[in-house]
């Protein structure tokens, strides 16, 4: 007997290889990443645990990209990257301020609390327009930090922001600066969940340094998986003091790959010739195309305009069911009831057109 795991939307997994819009991690690995994976395999035996030349090369490339001697660690996934990065910034009696829709709050199974031995996430609930877009604001941070200072409350120590956000929006350089400014005023560290960092940079057109350490970010979890790696994220520390014991933390958490070259070498493929940026620009462009198409379908209400690679829209429940029946996968549980459509590095225009055609059909608006 086989056990089957249902997707979060309850739909059984389909067997086809059709491009889907449920998540950008449905996509495979890009050719450049695979090329370097094979390169790293071709030479036979190599030093383990990150003492290999590809790990060194990927690290050097990230230092070049960020224009600073940052400390870089490669881990398997984003939950570990975030959890371990946050744990390195906190004692167990500290707290982390984040948005209510933050992945660390909603989708990491308590990982940050677990790996920090109990640091509490403090969710900044508020009704501001920025909050509707999945963003933290300086005001929300200030109000949480100044609410209590007594010994009975877990002391705020970190602000965590997601770039691009879970709502497909992007913090501007000024917005990150403003957040860091209030954070530093209150002796808080700044963590950036960059599972879709590439998509944010592609949207902003700024340098990676400008939106991270130059804007006050202490540690970045740079997502590789959704950008075209087979597996892997990079934890990038811009302050050496904070990463002092990080290698041990990674090992204890079971995140130290013995054949690390198979995580790091594909990063070389992403970083070389700005493939990471190219992949992200493409995904963002497909989201714009999808957004324009959705807006032209009567009965579908789009939410905010996308800035990264995710598009949100309200569909009538019958249309959702009809689309699922046609084999389309997308989530509805993310951030307040809208349907989320994610575009990936390899999403084709034809796939966007196919999705839109079926949506037009189920909405009874097909032009025939
Ligand atoms: C995908 C994602 C992650 C990482 O998730 P894993 O499944 O643990 O790799 C982290 N943060 C955000 C915002 C994400 O979308």
Short mmCIF file of C-alpha atoms and ligand atoms in Angstrom, two decimals:
data_model
loop_
_atom_site.label_atom_id
_atom_site.label_comp_id
_atom_site.label_asym_id
_atom_site.label_seq_id
_atom_site.Cartn_x
_atom_site.Cartn_y
_atom_site.Cartn_z
CA UNK A 1 0.00 0.00 0.00
CA UNK A 2 1.24 3.46 -0.77
CA UNK A 3 0.57 6.53 1.28
CA UNK A 4 -0.07 9.69 -0.63
CA UNK A 5 0.62 13.18 0.55
CA UNK A 6 -1.97 15.71 -0.45
CA UNK A 7 -1.02 19.19 -1.44
CA UNK A 8 -1.88 21.98 0.97
CA UNK A 9 -4.95 22.84 -1.10
CA UNK A 10 -6.24 19.32 -0.68
CA UNK A 11 -5.92 18.45 -4.34
CA UNK A 12 -4.31 15.14 -5.19
CA UNK A 13 -1.04 15.35 -7.06
CA UNK A 14 -1.38 15.10 -10.84
CA UNK A 15 0.97 12.93 -12.80
CA UNK A 16 1.58 15.28 -15.69
CA UNK A 17 4.65 17.43 -16.14
CA UNK A 18 2.54 20.42 -17.11
CA UNK A 19 3.84 23.73 -15.83
CA UNK A 20 1.95 24.76 -12.73
CA UNK A 21 1.45 27.99 -10.80
CA UNK A 22 1.23 26.61 -7.25
CA UNK A 23 4.77 27.54 -6.37
CA UNK A 24 8.00 28.52 -8.03
CA UNK A 25 9.53 25.44 -6.40
CA UNK A 26 7.51 23.22 -8.74
CA UNK A 27 10.05 24.10 -11.44
CA UNK A 28 13.11 21.99 -12.10
CA UNK A 29 16.72 23.11 -12.06
CA UNK A 30 18.07 25.45 -14.74
CA UNK A 31 20.66 24.16 -17.24
CA UNK A 32 23.47 26.35 -15.90
CA UNK A 33 23.02 24.95 -12.38
CA UNK A 34 22.94 21.41 -13.72
CA UNK A 35 26.04 22.04 -15.82
CA UNK A 36 28.04 22.89 -12.70
CA UNK A 37 26.51 20.02 -10.77
CA UNK A 38 27.91 17.69 -13.43
CA UNK A 39 31.25 19.54 -13.45
CA UNK A 40 31.54 18.97 -9.71
CA UNK A 41 30.84 15.31 -10.22
CA UNK A 42 33.21 14.80 -13.15
CA UNK A 43 36.47 15.04 -11.23
CA UNK A 44 35.75 12.12 -8.93
CA UNK A 45 36.93 12.43 -5.34
CA UNK A 46 36.96 15.86 -3.72
CA UNK A 47 37.25 17.14 -0.15
CA UNK A 48 34.03 16.93 1.85
CA UNK A 49 32.11 19.30 4.17
CA UNK A 50 32.74 22.41 2.09
CA UNK A 51 36.52 22.21 1.73
CA UNK A 52 36.13 21.86 -2.03
CA UNK A 53 36.89 24.36 -4.79
CA UNK A 54 33.28 24.91 -5.86
CA UNK A 55 32.22 25.94 -2.38
CA UNK A 56 35.19 28.31 -2.33
CA UNK A 57 34.31 29.62 -5.77
CA UNK A 58 30.62 30.15 -5.01
CA UNK A 59 31.57 31.90 -1.78
CA UNK A 60 34.01 34.18 -3.62
CA UNK A 61 31.36 34.95 -6.22
CA UNK A 62 28.84 35.89 -3.54
CA UNK A 63 31.45 38.15 -1.92
CA UNK A 64 32.00 39.80 -5.26
CA UNK A 65 28.27 40.14 -5.84
CA UNK A 66 27.69 41.76 -2.44
CA UNK A 67 30.88 43.85 -2.68
CA UNK A 68 31.88 42.83 0.83
CA UNK A 69 33.78 40.05 2.66
CA UNK A 70 30.62 38.38 3.90
CA UNK A 71 30.47 34.96 5.61
CA UNK A 72 28.59 32.43 3.51
CA UNK A 73 27.03 29.10 4.52
CA UNK A 74 25.18 26.72 2.21
CA UNK A 75 22.21 24.81 3.61
CA UNK A 76 19.54 22.59 2.12
CA UNK A 77 16.41 24.69 2.47
CA UNK A 78 14.88 27.99 3.44
CA UNK A 79 13.31 26.88 6.69
CA UNK A 80 16.72 25.86 8.01
CA UNK A 81 18.38 29.00 6.64
CA UNK A 82 15.86 31.26 8.38
CA UNK A 83 15.65 29.24 11.59
CA UNK A 84 19.40 28.97 12.06
CA UNK A 85 20.08 32.57 11.04
CA UNK A 86 17.50 33.81 13.54
CA UNK A 87 18.80 31.47 16.24
CA UNK A 88 22.26 32.96 15.78
CA UNK A 89 20.84 36.43 16.50
CA UNK A 90 18.77 35.51 19.55
CA UNK A 91 18.96 34.11 23.03
CA UNK A 92 16.01 31.98 24.11
CA UNK A 93 14.43 34.90 26.03
CA UNK A 94 14.51 37.18 22.98
CA UNK A 95 11.87 37.80 20.34
CA UNK A 96 11.72 38.36 16.59
CA UNK A 97 9.37 40.94 15.07
CA UNK A 98 7.78 39.89 11.81
CA UNK A 99 4.72 40.35 9.61
CA UNK A 100 1.66 38.13 10.20
CA UNK A 101 2.14 36.65 6.73
CA UNK A 102 5.88 36.00 7.19
CA UNK A 103 6.97 32.54 6.11
CA UNK A 104 8.82 32.15 9.44
CA UNK A 105 5.47 32.64 11.20
CA UNK A 106 3.11 30.72 8.93
CA UNK A 107 5.13 28.04 7.14
CA UNK A 108 8.13 26.87 9.14
CA UNK A 109 6.45 24.62 11.67
CA UNK A 110 7.95 26.53 14.60
CA UNK A 111 11.47 26.04 13.25
CA UNK A 112 12.76 29.47 14.30
CA UNK A 113 11.40 28.99 17.83
CA UNK A 114 12.74 25.44 18.00
CA UNK A 115 16.27 26.19 16.82
CA UNK A 116 16.51 29.28 19.03
CA UNK A 117 15.36 27.27 22.05
CA UNK A 118 12.22 29.33 22.41
CA UNK A 119 12.71 32.85 21.03
CA UNK A 120 9.19 34.06 20.38
CA UNK A 121 7.97 35.51 17.11
CA UNK A 122 6.11 38.77 17.70
CA UNK A 123 3.65 39.35 14.92
CA UNK A 124 3.09 42.98 14.00
CA UNK A 125 -0.65 43.04 13.40
CA UNK A 126 -1.89 46.17 11.74
CA UNK A 127 -4.27 47.38 9.11
CA UNK A 128 -1.99 49.78 7.25
CA UNK A 129 -1.82 49.72 3.45
CA UNK A 130 1.77 48.43 3.73
CA UNK A 131 0.58 45.53 5.89
CA UNK A 132 -1.96 44.60 3.20
CA UNK A 133 1.02 44.27 0.88
CA UNK A 134 2.78 41.90 3.27
CA UNK A 135 5.22 44.50 4.59
CA UNK A 136 6.41 45.51 8.02
CA UNK A 137 6.55 49.23 8.71
CA UNK A 138 8.78 51.29 11.03
CA UNK A 139 5.62 52.33 12.94
CA UNK A 140 4.54 48.74 13.53
CA UNK A 141 8.03 47.83 14.73
CA UNK A 142 8.21 50.82 17.05
CA UNK A 143 4.85 50.10 18.57
CA UNK A 144 5.83 46.47 19.30
CA UNK A 145 9.24 47.37 20.75
CA UNK A 146 7.93 50.14 22.96
CA UNK A 147 4.83 48.27 24.11
CA UNK A 148 6.61 46.53 26.97
CA UNK A 149 10.06 46.70 28.47
CA UNK A 150 9.46 44.67 31.60
CA UNK A 151 11.10 41.42 32.49
CA UNK A 152 7.93 39.39 31.83
CA UNK A 153 7.96 40.02 28.09
CA UNK A 154 10.40 38.37 25.62
CA UNK A 155 12.83 41.11 24.73
CA UNK A 156 12.72 42.13 21.04
CA UNK A 157 16.06 41.46 19.43
CA UNK A 158 15.50 41.02 15.69
CA UNK A 159 13.35 42.42 12.91
CA UNK A 160 12.72 39.93 10.12
CA UNK A 161 11.54 41.10 6.71
CA UNK A 162 10.83 39.03 3.62
CA UNK A 163 12.21 40.30 0.31
CA UNK A 164 10.31 39.83 -2.01
CA UNK A 165 7.35 39.52 0.38
CA UNK A 166 4.93 36.61 0.61
CA UNK A 167 2.44 38.87 -1.21
CA UNK A 168 4.64 39.30 -4.27
CA UNK A 169 5.57 42.86 -3.36
CA UNK A 170 9.04 44.31 -2.91
CA UNK A 171 10.48 46.61 -0.24
CA UNK A 172 12.16 49.63 -1.79
CA UNK A 173 15.70 50.55 -0.74
CA UNK A 174 14.26 53.46 1.24
CA UNK A 175 11.78 51.20 3.01
CA UNK A 176 14.55 48.82 4.10
CA UNK A 177 16.64 51.78 5.28
CA UNK A 178 13.71 53.11 7.31
CA UNK A 179 13.13 49.72 8.93
CA UNK A 180 16.82 49.32 9.76
CA UNK A 181 16.92 52.79 11.22
CA UNK A 182 14.21 52.04 13.81
CA UNK A 183 15.72 48.62 14.37
CA UNK A 184 19.12 50.10 15.20
CA UNK A 185 17.50 52.73 17.42
CA UNK A 186 16.20 49.87 19.52
CA UNK A 187 19.31 47.66 19.26
CA UNK A 188 17.54 45.17 17.01
CA UNK A 189 19.28 43.12 14.35
CA UNK A 190 17.81 42.90 10.83
CA UNK A 191 17.23 39.55 9.15
CA UNK A 192 16.09 39.28 5.54
CA UNK A 193 14.26 36.17 4.32
CA UNK A 194 15.35 36.28 0.69
CA UNK A 195 13.75 33.09 -0.59
CA UNK A 196 12.88 35.33 -3.57
CA UNK A 197 15.70 37.83 -3.14
CA UNK A 198 16.57 37.51 -6.83
CA UNK A 199 13.06 38.51 -7.85
CA UNK A 200 13.25 41.55 -5.59
CA UNK A 201 16.60 42.67 -7.00
CA UNK A 202 15.34 42.10 -10.54
CA UNK A 203 12.38 44.35 -9.79
CA UNK A 204 14.38 47.07 -8.05
CA UNK A 205 17.27 47.16 -10.49
CA UNK A 206 19.59 48.06 -7.62
CA UNK A 207 22.79 46.34 -6.54
CA UNK A 208 22.44 43.46 -4.05
CA UNK A 209 24.61 45.48 -1.62
CA UNK A 210 22.24 48.47 -1.75
CA UNK A 211 19.23 46.46 -0.61
CA UNK A 212 21.12 44.46 2.05
CA UNK A 213 24.08 45.57 4.18
CA UNK A 214 24.17 49.14 2.87
CA UNK A 215 20.53 49.38 3.92
CA UNK A 216 21.27 47.89 7.37
CA UNK A 217 20.59 44.19 6.85
CA UNK A 218 22.75 41.98 9.11
CA UNK A 219 21.98 38.57 7.64
CA UNK A 220 20.36 37.47 4.39
CA UNK A 221 18.94 34.07 3.56
CA UNK A 222 19.50 34.06 -0.20
CA UNK A 223 17.17 31.61 -1.91
CA UNK A 224 18.59 29.44 -4.63
CA UNK A 225 15.89 26.77 -4.93
CA UNK A 226 13.13 28.97 -6.34
CA UNK A 227 15.62 30.71 -8.59
CA UNK A 228 16.68 27.55 -10.45
CA UNK A 229 18.86 25.39 -8.21
CA UNK A 230 18.01 21.74 -7.64
CA UNK A 231 18.38 22.44 -3.91
CA UNK A 232 20.04 24.94 -1.66
CA UNK A 233 20.05 28.33 0.00
CA UNK A 234 22.92 30.54 1.10
CA UNK A 235 23.02 32.19 4.49
CA UNK A 236 25.00 35.41 4.09
CA UNK A 237 26.28 37.23 7.19
CA UNK A 238 27.40 40.80 6.70
CA UNK A 239 28.65 41.07 10.30
CA UNK A 240 31.35 38.52 11.19
CA UNK A 241 30.55 38.65 14.89
CA UNK A 242 27.13 37.17 14.26
CA UNK A 243 28.41 34.10 12.41
CA UNK A 244 31.04 33.10 14.94
CA UNK A 245 29.47 29.75 15.89
CA UNK A 246 27.26 29.33 12.86
CA UNK A 247 29.16 26.39 11.40
CA UNK A 248 28.42 24.34 14.54
CA UNK A 249 24.78 25.38 14.47
CA UNK A 250 24.50 24.18 10.88
CA UNK A 251 26.14 20.84 11.69
CA UNK A 252 24.00 20.22 14.77
CA UNK A 253 20.84 20.96 12.81
CA UNK A 254 21.73 18.31 10.23
CA UNK A 255 22.24 20.95 7.56
CA UNK A 256 25.94 20.41 6.86
CA UNK A 257 26.11 18.60 3.53
CA UNK A 258 29.07 16.26 3.46
CA UNK A 259 29.18 16.46 -0.33
CA UNK A 260 28.65 20.19 -0.13
CA UNK A 261 29.97 20.70 -3.65
CA UNK A 262 26.64 19.46 -4.97
CA UNK A 263 24.89 22.41 -3.32
CA UNK A 264 27.57 25.00 -3.96
CA UNK A 265 28.61 24.13 -7.53
CA UNK A 266 25.12 24.83 -8.92
CA UNK A 267 25.37 28.25 -7.26
CA UNK A 268 28.33 28.93 -9.55
CA UNK A 269 25.98 28.31 -12.45
CA UNK A 270 23.47 30.81 -11.06
CA UNK A 271 26.03 33.48 -10.25
CA UNK A 272 28.04 33.21 -13.45
CA UNK A 273 26.82 35.59 -16.19
CA UNK A 274 24.08 36.85 -13.86
CA UNK A 275 21.90 33.82 -14.54
CA UNK A 276 20.16 34.38 -11.16
CA UNK A 277 19.05 37.81 -12.32
CA UNK A 278 18.03 36.61 -15.74
CA UNK A 279 15.95 33.80 -14.20
CA UNK A 280 14.27 36.23 -11.81
CA UNK A 281 13.57 38.82 -14.49
CA UNK A 282 11.91 36.18 -16.60
CA UNK A 283 9.71 34.95 -13.73
CA UNK A 284 8.74 38.54 -12.90
CA UNK A 285 7.89 39.25 -16.54
CA UNK A 286 5.64 36.18 -16.70
CA UNK A 287 3.84 37.42 -13.58
CA UNK A 288 3.21 40.76 -15.29
CA UNK A 289 1.82 38.98 -18.32
CA UNK A 290 -0.42 36.83 -16.15
CA UNK A 291 -1.60 39.86 -14.18
CA UNK A 292 -2.55 41.72 -17.36
CA UNK A 293 -4.42 38.65 -18.61
CA UNK A 294 -6.29 38.16 -15.34
CA UNK A 295 -7.40 41.78 -15.27
CA UNK A 296 -9.07 41.35 -18.64
CA UNK A 297 -11.30 38.50 -17.42
CA UNK A 298 -14.70 39.68 -16.17
CA UNK A 299 -15.54 38.33 -12.70
CA UNK A 300 -11.94 37.95 -11.57
CA UNK A 301 -10.65 40.58 -9.16
CA UNK A 302 -6.92 40.97 -8.99
CA UNK A 303 -5.37 42.17 -5.76
CA UNK A 304 -2.38 44.56 -5.79
CA UNK A 305 -0.15 44.70 -8.90
CA UNK A 306 2.73 42.21 -8.70
CA UNK A 307 6.28 43.45 -8.31
CA UNK A 308 7.99 40.06 -8.09
CA UNK A 309 6.83 36.71 -9.48
CA UNK A 310 3.53 36.09 -7.67
CA UNK A 311 0.06 37.23 -8.70
CA UNK A 312 -2.95 37.28 -6.37
CA UNK A 313 -6.60 37.27 -7.46
CA UNK A 314 -10.06 36.49 -6.17
CA UNK A 315 -11.93 33.84 -8.15
CA UNK A 316 -15.47 32.65 -7.50
CA UNK A 317 -15.39 29.32 -5.58
CA UNK A 318 -16.97 27.49 -8.51
CA UNK A 319 -14.20 28.73 -10.78
CA UNK A 320 -11.56 27.51 -8.32
CA UNK A 321 -13.14 24.06 -8.32
CA UNK A 322 -13.44 24.04 -12.10
CA UNK A 323 -9.77 25.01 -12.49
CA UNK A 324 -8.69 22.29 -10.07
CA UNK A 325 -10.83 19.84 -12.04
CA UNK A 326 -8.92 20.88 -15.15
CA UNK A 327 -5.73 19.88 -13.36
CA UNK A 328 -4.44 23.34 -12.42
CA UNK A 329 -2.69 23.67 -9.10
CA UNK A 330 -2.57 26.87 -7.12
CA UNK A 331 -2.90 27.77 -3.48
CA UNK A 332 -5.63 29.73 -1.78
CA UNK A 333 -4.40 29.67 1.80
CA UNK A 334 -1.66 32.24 1.46
CA UNK A 335 -2.34 35.62 2.97
CA UNK A 336 -6.04 36.16 3.19
CA UNK A 337 -8.05 34.11 0.78
CA UNK A 338 -6.83 35.22 -2.63
CA UNK A 339 -5.67 32.64 -5.12
CA UNK A 340 -1.92 32.80 -5.59
CA UNK A 341 -0.28 32.15 -8.96
CA UNK A 342 3.50 31.86 -8.87
CA UNK A 343 5.67 32.11 -11.97
CA UNK A 344 9.03 30.37 -12.09
CA UNK A 345 12.33 30.87 -13.91
CA UNK A 346 11.11 28.54 -16.66
CA UNK A 347 7.42 29.50 -16.90
CA UNK A 348 6.63 29.83 -20.58
CA UNK A 349 4.34 32.34 -22.24
CA UNK A 350 2.41 29.35 -23.56
CA UNK A 351 1.78 28.11 -20.02
CA UNK A 352 0.54 31.54 -18.98
CA UNK A 353 -1.72 31.58 -22.05
CA UNK A 354 -3.02 28.08 -21.29
CA UNK A 355 -3.88 29.04 -17.72
CA UNK A 356 -5.61 32.20 -18.89
CA UNK A 357 -7.53 30.33 -21.59
CA UNK A 358 -8.91 27.87 -19.04
CA UNK A 359 -9.76 30.71 -16.67
CA UNK A 360 -11.65 32.48 -19.46
CA UNK A 361 -13.50 29.28 -20.19
CA UNK A 362 -14.52 28.59 -16.60
CA UNK A 363 -15.53 32.20 -16.09
CA UNK A 364 -17.83 31.85 -19.08
CA UNK A 365 -15.99 34.54 -20.92
CA UNK A 366 -14.17 32.54 -23.52
CA UNK A 367 -13.94 34.20 -26.86
CA UNK A 368 -14.83 31.51 -29.20
C1 LIG B 1 9.87 29.05 -0.11
C2 LIG B 1 10.12 30.01 1.00
C3 LIG B 1 11.04 29.73 2.01
C4 LIG B 1 11.80 28.42 2.11
O1 LIG B 1 11.02 27.32 2.23
P1 LIG B 1 11.62 25.84 2.28
O2 LIG B 1 10.51 25.00 1.78
O3 LIG B 1 11.97 25.57 3.70
O4 LIG B 1 12.83 25.80 1.43
C5 LIG B 1 11.28 30.72 2.95
N1 LIG B 1 10.65 31.91 2.91
C6 LIG B 1 9.76 32.20 1.95
C7 LIG B 1 9.11 33.54 1.93
C8 LIG B 1 9.45 31.26 0.98
O5 LIG B 1 8.55 31.56 0.04
#
